[in-house]
C-alpha cells in the first residue's frame, strides 16, 4: 500500500532523544562524559534554573577541528569506535555517537572549540537540529557547549520535567557521580550564577569524597583494596556507624563509569552482615577495574548499567574484599581488655553502637527478670514522650536507653548515660536499690513499692499511672501488655485490641503536625542549645526546598554558614534529644523517594514522612504508662484507626468473635 516511509533525520534524532535525553541531568551527563573522553583535566558545569533554561559545560580537553565539529552533531557520528571489535572493548565513556545529535534536535546549541594544532577556533550554532551556522572564532584549547531551552520543540517532553529544585538535584547527582569516578579531574559546579562547589583535581579519592560529603564523612571511612590479575577493586567504605537510611551514598565505578548495580550493592551489604541494621545501607565509593572485554556497557541507553561476563566472581570478590577491610578496621580499633563499663567513652566510634546495643540487651534482660530499679527513671515526669504537659527538656524514660542511628555526639551522650547506668548497677547491686531495705523486693517500677519506701514529689510513674487509670472513663481501652516491643495488647468492654505502636504513634504525630500547621503561630519550643546540622550539597538542597514547610510546622532552622544549619526551635511535642535523628532521617527519606509532583499531594507526602520519623520506633520497649498514654493520644486523634501511611493502627477482636471461634456460640 506504500504506507511505510523512512523518517527524516531530524525526527529520528528527536525520537532517539526520548531515550537518551530524559531531563537536563542527562544532557549534563553526556556533555561531561564527552569532556572526560577528550582528556580534560578541568571541567566546569554551569546551569540556570535546574538546567531547564541553560546548561554550559566547558572543558580543557583536546577540542575539535572544524570538520569534526560539524560531524559531531550527525547521528551515529563518533570518533570512539570504528567497528564491532571496538564495541567489545570500550575504554571511553561515550561510543554510541548519538548524544550530541539527540541534544541538538531538542534544544538550541552553541559550540565553541579549538584543538592544540589549529590556530583559531570554530563556533557553531544550531536550533532544533537544523542546518548549523558555522564561523571561526578566537578561543583557547578545549570545548565549550551551551545548551539552552531544552525541549522547546517537544512540548510533551517539556511538560514532563519536574520542578526546578528537583531538576537541580538530578544535575547535582550527575556531577557528583562523575566527580567521584574521576578525582584526577577538577570540577566546578555553578547554579544560577552561584558556585556550588569547586573540587580541585587530586590523586586521592578520599580527598574527593571529603570535598563532596565533608571531612566528617571521609575520615570515618576504611579503604578497600583487591589487586587481582583480571580484576581490581579499590575505594572507601564508611564504618558501620556511618550507614544511612538511603542507598544514595553507594557509588560503584566500573572502569571509570559510575553505574548502579543492586546486586553488587547487596554483596557489600552482606559483607557488613550484622554490623548494621537491615533498614540501613553502608556508604561507599568503590572502583572496579576489569578487562573491557569482560563487561558489556552497551545494555542501557543512558549507560547507567553494565553487564558482567562473570558476575558471580565479581560479587564474591567484592564481598570478600569489603569484609577483609572491615575485619582489619575492627582489629586495629580494638584495644585489649576493653571493659564496657569503664572504657565505653574511649571506645572507637566504630564499636560504640554495637556495645550500646549489647548493653541495652543486657539491660532489658535484667529488667525483664525483674531486677533493675532506677529511681531517676521513676522520678522523670512521664508525660513528655507523647507530648503532654511536662517540661519537654527533661529526658524521658526512652531517651536514655533508646538505640537509634544518630550522630556521634548523640551516640557519645547515649553511651555516657548507659555507662552511668552500668556504673550504678555495678555499685548498687542489681537486686535491691540502696534506698530500699534489703527485704523489700521491687518487682518492677510499676510494681507496688514497699511501705517503708516513700518517694518525694514529683509522683512516681506508678502513682501517675494509677491515677490515670482511675480517671479513665469506663469502657475505654486499657493496655494489658506489650508484645515483641512492637505491639500493645489492650482491652475494652467489647473485646481485645492489638495496636501497632509505631503506626499508632505515627498517626498521633501526623495529627499534631497538622494541628500545628493550621495555627498561624505553630506551637514551638526554642532550644537552649540549638542543634547543629552538617549537610552535604544534596541534603542542603532538600532542606532548602522544605524550609518553609518545616517552619510552618514549628521548626526554625537557619543557615549557620557553609554547610552548617542550626535548629533553633522545634514543635513543642517533640523530644529535644531525638531532633537530629528525626531531621536527618527525614532528609534521607526525601533523598530516596519519588515524591509526588502535584503540590498538595507532595505536601501530604512530606508530612507523612516527617510523622513517621518522629514516631517511636517499632521495637522499642514502652512502659505501661507510655502504652496507656499512646492509646489515649491515639483515641484523641482524628481518623486514628489508620496510620499516616494508611495502614491500620489497630486490629480488633471482639468478644463475640472470640466466642464464635471457640465454639461457645452457634
Ligand atoms: P560519542 O561520545 O558517543 O562518540 P557524542 O554525540 O557524544 O557521541 O559525540 C560525538 C563526537 O563528538 C565524539 O565522538 C567526539 O569525537 C566529539 N566530541 C564531543 N564532545 C567533545 C568534546 N567536549 N571535546 C572533544 N570532542 C568532542
Ligand atoms: Mg558522548
XYZ file of C-alpha atoms and ligand atoms in Angstrom:
694
model
C 0.000 0.000 0.000
C 3.044 2.222 0.109
C 2.405 3.354 3.661
C 5.887 2.691 5.029
C 8.385 5.518 4.707
C 11.806 6.412 6.008
C 11.600 9.127 8.667
C 13.531 12.355 8.187
C 16.772 12.578 10.217
C 15.557 15.365 12.441
C 12.567 13.321 13.569
C 14.722 10.221 14.072
C 17.004 12.244 16.317
C 14.081 13.568 18.314
C 12.831 10.047 18.840
C 16.294 8.919 19.928
C 16.473 11.921 22.243
C 13.464 10.459 24.021
C 15.644 7.575 25.123
C 18.935 9.309 25.722
C 17.864 12.724 26.933
C 15.287 12.415 29.657
C 15.957 15.640 31.519
C 18.623 18.356 31.976
C 20.744 15.957 34.031
C 21.041 13.628 31.010
C 22.420 16.494 28.930
C 24.928 17.300 31.669
C 25.964 13.659 31.857
C 26.570 13.341 28.107
C 28.483 16.607 27.894
C 30.646 15.778 30.907
C 31.385 12.322 29.527
C 32.485 13.873 26.264
C 34.758 16.260 28.143
C 36.307 13.366 30.090
C 36.741 11.340 26.899
C 38.534 14.374 25.410
C 41.103 14.129 28.214
C 40.007 17.209 30.144
C 41.716 17.969 33.460
C 39.277 20.713 34.412
C 35.525 20.745 33.751
C 33.063 23.497 34.587
C 29.326 22.854 34.658
C 27.005 25.844 34.841
C 23.237 25.578 34.921
C 20.388 28.035 35.090
C 17.025 27.037 36.622
C 17.985 23.441 37.223
C 19.275 23.244 33.649
C 15.853 23.772 32.132
C 16.874 27.188 30.851
C 20.582 26.728 30.214
C 23.409 24.235 30.581
C 27.011 25.157 29.825
C 29.850 22.655 30.021
C 33.401 23.880 29.462
C 36.479 21.668 29.270
C 40.201 21.895 28.550
C 40.279 18.675 26.529
C 41.696 18.124 23.046
C 38.912 20.021 21.254
C 37.705 19.541 17.669
C 38.664 20.958 14.295
C 36.002 22.382 12.019
C 35.270 19.120 10.208
C 34.830 17.202 13.457
C 32.727 19.945 14.967
C 30.286 19.660 12.071
C 30.310 15.868 12.116
C 29.887 15.611 15.849
C 26.205 16.542 15.525
C 25.438 13.900 12.913
C 23.663 10.815 14.138
C 25.990 7.837 14.731
C 28.989 10.119 14.363
C 31.717 9.097 16.789
C 35.481 9.149 16.938
C 35.472 6.475 19.617
C 34.716 3.200 17.864
C 35.333 2.021 14.328
C 33.906 -1.499 14.271
C 32.371 -4.351 16.215
C 35.730 -5.246 17.714
C 35.954 -1.847 19.344
C 32.449 -2.185 20.713
C 33.600 -5.225 22.621
C 36.350 -3.404 24.467
C 35.201 0.095 25.147
C 37.526 2.285 27.157
C 35.741 5.581 26.629
C 32.570 6.743 28.326
C 30.817 7.505 25.036
C 30.584 5.254 21.982
C 27.044 5.426 20.628
C 27.619 8.657 18.724
C 24.093 9.865 19.320
C 24.284 12.202 22.291
C 25.115 15.442 20.517
C 22.703 14.708 17.661
C 19.947 13.991 20.183
C 20.642 17.047 22.303
C 20.813 19.344 19.276
C 17.485 18.054 17.956
C 15.579 19.215 21.054
C 17.353 22.442 22.037
C 19.374 25.416 20.910
C 23.066 24.590 20.900
C 26.063 26.834 20.771
C 29.514 25.211 20.460
C 32.943 26.730 20.634
C 36.044 24.556 20.272
C 39.717 24.571 19.363
C 42.446 21.963 19.059
C 46.073 22.452 20.005
C 47.160 22.225 16.369
C 44.809 24.787 14.852
C 45.464 28.488 15.037
C 41.920 29.633 15.590
C 38.801 28.064 16.972
C 35.446 27.331 15.438
C 31.957 28.243 16.566
C 28.752 26.557 15.610
C 25.123 27.455 16.256
C 22.214 25.126 15.759
C 18.499 25.218 16.563
C 16.319 22.110 16.807
C 18.844 20.025 14.873
C 18.553 22.097 11.686
C 21.495 23.111 9.459
C 24.160 24.765 11.657
C 25.702 28.200 11.256
C 29.484 27.784 11.393
C 32.097 30.512 11.789
C 35.655 30.872 13.013
C 36.424 32.408 16.380
C 39.232 33.018 18.802
C 39.228 30.775 21.873
C 41.504 28.598 23.989
C 42.107 24.889 23.512
C 39.149 22.809 24.587
C 35.416 22.822 24.127
C 32.501 24.786 25.445
C 28.963 23.628 24.735
C 25.987 25.763 25.648
C 22.547 24.131 25.547
C 19.502 26.395 26.009
C 15.747 25.915 26.033
C 15.769 22.158 26.333
C 12.678 20.507 24.778
C 11.485 23.835 23.318
C 10.204 21.977 20.248
C 8.879 18.908 22.059
C 6.262 20.335 24.446
C 5.109 16.911 25.614
C 8.584 16.224 26.987
C 8.956 19.662 28.451
C 5.780 19.150 30.430
C 7.284 16.025 31.908
C 10.067 17.996 33.608
C 9.764 18.401 37.370
C 10.322 21.484 39.479
C 13.480 23.499 39.085
C 14.632 22.285 42.516
C 14.164 18.645 41.572
C 15.968 19.051 38.258
C 18.774 20.804 40.112
C 19.164 17.797 42.375
C 19.327 15.422 39.429
C 22.065 17.529 37.860
C 23.899 17.674 41.187
C 23.730 13.868 41.410
C 25.186 13.546 37.931
C 28.047 15.933 38.603
C 28.793 14.191 41.916
C 28.755 10.739 40.295
C 31.333 11.712 37.707
C 33.391 13.756 40.145
C 33.707 10.705 42.412
C 34.594 8.491 39.461
C 37.304 10.945 38.339
C 39.128 12.617 41.220
C 42.027 13.230 38.809
C 39.903 15.917 37.140
C 38.905 19.247 38.685
C 35.175 20.022 38.731
C 33.491 23.343 39.205
C 29.727 23.468 39.536
C 27.754 26.699 39.310
C 23.988 27.054 39.635
C 22.091 30.259 38.847
C 25.375 32.161 38.872
C 26.293 30.918 42.360
C 29.205 28.484 42.701
C 28.053 25.293 44.434
C 31.472 23.666 44.607
C 34.941 23.782 43.163
C 36.778 20.488 43.510
C 40.497 20.560 42.828
C 41.968 17.645 40.961
C 43.626 15.153 43.261
C 45.207 11.715 43.190
C 43.378 10.766 46.377
C 39.832 9.520 46.174
C 39.390 10.134 49.897
C 40.080 13.837 49.377
C 37.413 13.948 46.693
C 34.926 12.220 48.993
C 35.757 14.809 51.642
C 35.271 17.629 49.146
C 31.762 16.413 48.377
C 30.457 14.965 51.627
C 32.634 16.668 54.208
C 35.634 15.561 56.194
C 33.437 14.133 58.927
C 32.370 11.525 56.379
C 35.647 10.885 54.590
C 37.551 10.485 57.844
C 35.188 7.777 59.016
C 35.973 5.515 56.092
C 38.105 2.439 55.641
C 39.994 1.690 52.457
C 39.264 -1.383 50.399
C 41.759 -2.977 48.087
C 41.949 -6.087 45.984
C 44.585 -6.482 43.300
C 43.812 -9.486 41.164
C 45.227 -10.065 37.722
C 41.916 -9.720 35.881
C 40.008 -7.789 38.483
C 40.935 -4.911 40.762
C 38.848 -3.280 43.433
C 39.765 -0.102 45.279
C 37.969 2.582 47.195
C 36.465 3.510 50.536
C 33.656 2.210 52.687
C 32.112 4.050 55.629
C 32.493 2.473 59.040
C 29.296 0.797 60.226
C 28.088 3.755 62.282
C 28.023 5.979 59.178
C 25.364 3.826 57.479
C 22.356 5.698 56.163
C 18.674 5.076 55.610
C 19.222 5.595 51.888
C 21.205 3.859 49.149
C 22.107 7.251 47.725
C 25.578 7.166 49.237
C 26.589 3.988 47.434
C 28.822 4.591 44.457
C 30.191 1.979 42.109
C 32.576 2.976 39.376
C 33.269 0.326 36.740
C 36.199 1.173 34.502
C 35.726 4.885 35.163
C 31.975 4.757 34.616
C 29.577 5.465 37.507
C 26.926 2.762 37.467
C 24.062 1.436 39.536
C 24.174 -2.214 40.445
C 21.819 -3.555 43.077
C 23.437 -6.972 43.208
C 26.872 -5.507 43.844
C 25.316 -3.279 46.500
C 23.867 -6.379 48.083
C 27.302 -8.012 48.107
C 28.706 -5.060 50.064
C 25.822 -5.038 52.472
C 26.340 -8.743 53.086
C 29.951 -8.130 53.969
C 28.766 -5.827 56.752
C 26.493 -8.666 57.907
C 25.009 -7.725 61.282
C 27.238 -4.707 61.852
C 24.440 -2.506 60.548
C 20.670 -2.928 60.898
C 18.649 -4.233 57.983
C 16.999 -0.907 57.276
C 20.321 0.880 56.810
C 22.805 0.919 53.979
C 26.558 1.283 54.110
C 28.082 4.266 52.344
C 30.910 3.693 49.886
C 32.765 4.650 46.743
C 34.179 1.526 45.116
C 36.113 1.311 41.885
C 36.061 -1.919 39.925
C 38.538 -2.375 37.119
C 38.041 -5.304 34.765
C 39.215 -6.112 31.295
C 36.840 -4.198 28.967
C 36.048 -7.446 27.155
C 34.617 -8.771 30.431
C 31.946 -6.126 30.767
C 29.185 -5.082 28.385
C 28.495 -1.378 28.732
C 26.016 -1.281 25.887
C 22.954 -2.503 27.778
C 21.311 0.759 28.770
C 20.612 3.774 26.504
C 21.824 6.170 29.172
C 24.676 3.808 30.068
C 23.613 3.569 33.704
C 24.048 -0.178 33.976
C 26.561 -2.730 32.773
C 26.574 -6.491 32.380
C 29.500 -8.576 33.589
C 30.656 -11.686 31.772
C 31.277 -13.363 35.143
C 29.085 -11.600 37.649
C 29.298 -14.214 40.405
C 33.048 -13.963 40.563
C 32.897 -10.179 40.909
C 30.245 -10.341 43.640
C 32.254 -12.917 45.546
C 35.469 -10.895 45.401
C 33.606 -7.689 46.265
C 32.084 -9.209 49.369
C 35.377 -10.738 50.467
C 37.350 -7.517 49.937
C 34.889 -5.410 51.901
C 34.711 -7.985 54.681
C 38.509 -8.056 54.862
C 38.676 -4.254 55.132
C 36.100 -4.296 57.922
C 37.918 -7.030 59.783
C 41.129 -5.042 59.574
C 39.400 -1.979 60.966
C 37.787 -3.971 63.734
C 41.132 -5.357 64.740
C 43.051 -2.108 64.693
C 40.409 -0.205 66.619
C 40.111 -2.822 69.329
C 42.272 -2.317 72.384
C 42.934 -5.363 74.539
C 40.938 -5.818 77.764
C 38.257 -3.339 76.918
C 35.623 -3.327 79.568
C 32.371 -1.760 78.579
C 31.835 -0.232 81.945
C 34.935 1.850 82.243
C 36.065 2.298 78.677
C 32.863 2.985 76.902
C 33.593 6.558 76.033
C 37.091 5.866 74.829
C 35.973 3.106 72.550
C 36.327 3.808 68.874
C 33.176 5.185 67.352
C 33.162 2.157 65.126
C 32.425 -0.137 68.028
C 30.313 2.137 70.141
C 26.972 1.382 68.571
C 27.383 -2.325 68.930
C 28.337 -2.015 72.523
C 25.358 0.182 73.237
C 23.120 -2.321 71.653
C 24.536 -5.242 73.542
C 24.368 -3.268 76.766
C 20.799 -2.465 76.042
C 20.050 -6.080 75.507
C 21.650 -6.881 78.824
C 19.719 -4.172 80.493
C 16.447 -5.328 79.086
C 17.181 -8.833 80.211
C 17.882 -7.531 83.666
C 14.647 -5.599 83.656
C 12.677 -8.487 82.359
C 13.973 -10.662 85.115
C 12.562 -8.039 87.418
C 15.785 -6.683 88.860
C 16.575 -3.186 87.763
C 15.216 -0.349 89.756
C 16.266 3.099 88.796
C 14.871 5.931 90.923
C 15.795 8.552 88.359
C 13.590 6.798 85.852
C 10.704 6.611 88.222
C 11.012 10.282 89.024
C 11.170 11.540 85.485
C 7.995 13.416 84.601
C 6.408 10.851 82.394
C 4.232 12.802 80.055
C 6.788 14.327 77.767
C 7.334 11.402 75.474
C 3.992 11.703 73.859
C 3.985 15.423 74.038
C 1.967 16.029 77.126
C 2.221 18.666 79.768
C 5.611 18.186 81.332
C 8.773 20.083 80.516
C 9.992 18.888 77.185
C 13.640 19.278 78.007
C 13.516 16.563 80.663
C 14.716 13.283 79.291
C 12.045 10.629 79.246
C 12.494 7.005 80.069
C 13.392 6.271 76.484
C 15.940 8.871 75.768
C 18.463 7.300 77.968
C 18.148 3.869 76.595
C 16.975 4.026 73.056
C 19.240 2.950 70.306
C 18.901 4.913 67.142
C 21.096 5.799 64.240
C 22.348 9.194 65.178
C 25.292 11.490 65.084
C 28.424 10.800 67.021
C 27.645 13.442 69.575
C 24.378 11.785 70.409
C 25.990 8.386 70.489
C 28.527 9.712 72.904
C 25.783 11.117 75.065
C 23.837 7.893 74.992
C 26.973 5.909 75.625
C 27.634 8.164 78.575
C 24.166 7.677 80.004
C 24.371 3.945 79.558
C 27.743 3.903 81.178
C 26.392 5.801 84.156
C 23.611 3.331 84.417
C 26.022 0.442 84.218
C 28.088 2.001 86.979
C 25.033 2.447 89.095
C 24.060 -1.117 88.548
C 27.532 -2.219 89.470
C 27.822 -0.171 92.663
C 24.273 -0.546 93.880
C 23.825 -4.170 93.093
C 21.049 -5.068 90.783
C 18.608 -6.702 93.073
C 17.971 -4.141 95.698
C 18.492 -0.453 95.353
C 20.223 1.014 98.428
C 17.341 3.302 99.254
C 15.212 0.286 99.928
C 15.506 -2.153 102.766
C 17.045 -5.344 101.504
C 13.926 -7.221 102.455
C 11.655 -5.156 100.261
C 11.874 -6.620 96.795
C 10.679 -4.438 93.989
C 9.337 -6.393 91.097
C 9.319 -3.563 88.622
C 8.901 0.173 88.561
C 5.191 -0.385 88.194
C 5.004 -2.861 90.981
C 3.920 -1.589 94.382
C 6.857 -0.176 96.304
C 7.176 -1.449 99.824
C 5.615 0.579 102.590
C 8.866 1.867 104.022
C 9.721 3.426 100.699
C 8.336 6.869 100.124
C 9.176 8.975 97.163
C 9.197 12.750 97.381
C 7.300 14.798 94.828
C 7.023 14.639 91.854
C 4.937 11.480 91.913
C 6.303 8.202 90.650
C 5.319 6.821 87.313
C 3.372 4.179 89.159
C 1.366 6.790 91.002
C 0.661 8.819 87.924
C -0.319 5.682 86.075
C -2.553 4.680 88.924
C -4.384 7.980 88.962
C -4.662 7.968 85.216
C -6.177 4.504 85.313
C -8.690 5.633 87.900
C -9.641 8.770 85.976
C -10.191 6.920 82.799
C -13.793 6.742 81.651
C -15.075 3.188 81.839
C -15.377 1.356 78.582
C -12.231 2.848 77.086
C -9.141 0.930 76.127
C -6.772 -0.408 78.759
C -3.280 -1.617 77.912
C -2.622 -5.177 79.010
C 0.827 -5.882 77.665
C 3.433 -5.036 75.103
C 4.419 -7.839 72.768
C 7.735 -8.096 70.928
C 8.412 -4.486 71.912
C 6.209 -3.617 68.972
C 2.547 -4.256 69.691
C 0.324 -3.174 72.513
C -2.408 -5.562 73.516
C -5.339 -3.712 75.042
C -8.824 -4.474 76.198
C -12.119 -2.654 76.449
C -15.699 -3.684 77.151
C -16.164 -5.170 73.685
C -13.028 -7.158 73.196
C -9.307 -7.224 72.602
C -7.468 -4.650 70.532
C -3.961 -5.048 69.167
C -2.175 -1.805 68.380
C 0.846 -1.367 66.169
C 2.838 1.043 68.323
C 4.827 2.673 65.558
C 1.821 3.095 63.276
C -0.180 4.487 66.175
C 2.473 6.943 67.227
C 2.930 7.991 63.615
C -0.782 8.701 63.401
C -0.624 10.778 66.578
C 2.368 12.714 65.284
C 0.662 13.407 61.980
C -2.318 14.798 63.855
C -0.081 17.055 65.912
C 1.825 18.290 62.873
C -1.457 19.058 61.124
C -2.736 20.946 64.139
C 0.482 22.930 64.348
C 0.338 23.761 60.684
C -3.201 25.067 60.998
C -2.039 27.656 63.531
C -0.720 30.986 62.389
C 1.989 30.639 65.015
C 2.758 26.938 65.402
C 3.430 25.788 68.969
C 7.178 25.570 69.272
C 9.842 25.318 71.908
C 13.125 27.115 71.446
C 16.160 25.039 72.157
C 18.537 26.394 74.752
C 21.387 24.738 72.947
C 20.493 24.727 69.252
C 21.401 21.550 67.389
C 23.898 21.810 64.593
C 23.168 20.099 61.364
C 26.052 19.447 58.980
C 24.806 18.787 55.494
C 26.284 17.864 52.162
C 25.189 19.557 48.919
C 22.365 17.183 48.256
C 20.930 17.296 51.772
C 21.263 21.046 51.720
C 19.234 21.248 48.526
C 16.474 19.100 50.025
C 16.416 21.054 53.250
C 16.225 24.368 51.401
C 13.296 23.059 49.375
C 11.393 22.268 52.556
C 12.420 25.057 54.921
C 9.135 26.943 54.643
C 7.101 23.863 55.261
C 9.222 22.917 58.261
C 8.817 26.432 59.603
C 5.044 26.203 59.340
C 5.224 23.068 61.500
C 7.268 24.696 64.242
C 10.863 24.005 63.203
C 13.098 27.037 62.975
C 16.182 26.143 61.034
C 18.650 28.769 59.959
C 21.770 28.733 57.837
C 24.800 28.890 60.058
C 27.277 29.375 57.274
C 28.700 26.981 54.709
C 27.092 23.611 55.007
C 26.012 24.012 58.623
C 22.488 24.733 59.740
C 21.242 25.382 63.213
C 17.962 24.023 64.571
C 16.768 26.785 66.870
C 13.295 25.605 67.729
C 11.119 22.549 67.229
C 7.412 21.724 67.559
C 6.640 21.611 71.261
C 5.522 17.992 71.205
C 8.875 16.657 70.034
C 11.516 15.484 72.450
C 14.621 17.570 72.112
C 17.015 14.643 72.122
C 15.659 12.966 69.045
C 15.619 16.019 66.802
C 18.815 15.399 64.861
C 17.738 11.830 64.199
C 14.330 12.977 63.062
C 15.642 15.627 60.678
C 18.474 13.513 59.281
C 16.166 10.557 58.781
C 13.624 12.826 57.155
C 16.250 14.120 54.697
C 17.330 10.560 53.903
C 13.731 9.607 53.192
C 13.264 12.548 50.862
C 16.544 11.703 49.128
C 15.201 8.236 48.475
C 11.791 8.978 47.323
C 9.978 9.806 44.201
C 7.654 12.212 45.908
C 4.553 13.260 44.017
C 4.790 16.166 41.615
C 1.469 17.767 42.360
C 1.889 20.300 45.167
C -0.915 19.236 47.507
C -0.058 15.540 47.303
C 3.586 16.310 47.725
C 2.839 18.314 50.820
C 0.839 15.418 52.303
C 3.633 13.031 51.476
C 6.186 15.184 53.268
C 4.011 15.478 56.395
C 3.647 11.704 56.486
C 7.364 11.178 56.094
C 8.073 13.517 58.975
C 5.415 11.906 61.168
C 6.937 8.506 60.501
C 10.385 9.725 61.540
C 9.068 11.459 64.642
C 7.226 8.365 65.806
C 8.643 5.908 68.303
C 10.415 3.057 66.648
C 8.951 -0.316 66.202
C 10.859 -2.485 68.635
C 11.074 -0.009 71.480
C 10.088 -1.036 74.933
C 7.254 1.033 76.350
C 6.311 1.286 79.981
C 2.696 0.580 80.890
C 2.196 4.271 81.359
C 3.583 5.030 77.925
C 1.386 2.360 76.403
C -1.630 3.932 78.069
C -0.778 7.460 77.051
C -0.141 6.372 73.492
C -3.574 4.766 73.408
C -5.079 7.907 74.889
C -3.427 10.188 72.321
C -4.414 7.812 69.568
C -8.063 7.863 70.576
C -7.958 11.655 70.654
C -6.557 11.774 67.145
C -8.987 12.027 64.310
C -9.108 9.108 61.912
C -6.963 7.170 64.311
C -7.623 3.689 63.028
C -5.148 4.064 60.165
C -1.515 5.164 60.375
C -0.021 8.023 58.373
C 0.670 5.640 55.509
C -2.895 4.396 55.516
C -2.053 1.088 57.160
C -4.272 0.125 60.076
C -3.066 1.174 63.515
C -5.200 -1.334 65.386
C -6.902 -4.648 64.945
C -9.940 -5.557 66.979
C -11.008 -8.989 68.116
C -14.433 -8.716 69.715
C -15.600 -10.989 72.499
C -18.383 -12.067 70.131
C -15.815 -13.206 67.602
C -13.824 -14.959 70.266
C -16.877 -16.786 71.499
C -17.672 -17.886 67.992
C -14.127 -19.008 67.334
C -14.064 -21.074 70.493
C -17.419 -22.608 69.661
C -19.223 -21.066 72.584
C -21.841 -19.731 70.213
C -23.580 -21.068 67.144
P 30.018 9.707 21.464
O 30.502 10.381 22.690
O 29.201 8.520 21.752
O 31.107 9.444 20.495
P 28.653 12.186 21.004
O 27.478 12.516 20.184
O 28.582 12.432 22.444
O 28.991 10.667 20.732
O 29.898 12.971 20.448
C 30.254 12.809 19.102
C 31.714 13.089 18.886
O 31.992 14.464 19.089
C 32.638 12.380 19.855
O 32.940 11.076 19.404
C 33.856 13.295 19.862
O 34.719 12.974 18.796
C 33.278 14.659 19.600
N 33.159 15.447 20.828
C 32.022 15.649 21.540
N 32.250 16.408 22.622
C 33.583 16.712 22.618
C 34.423 17.459 23.496
N 33.953 18.054 24.593
N 35.735 17.546 23.169
C 36.216 16.949 22.056
N 35.464 16.224 21.222
C 34.156 16.100 21.468
Mg 29.291 11.256 24.079
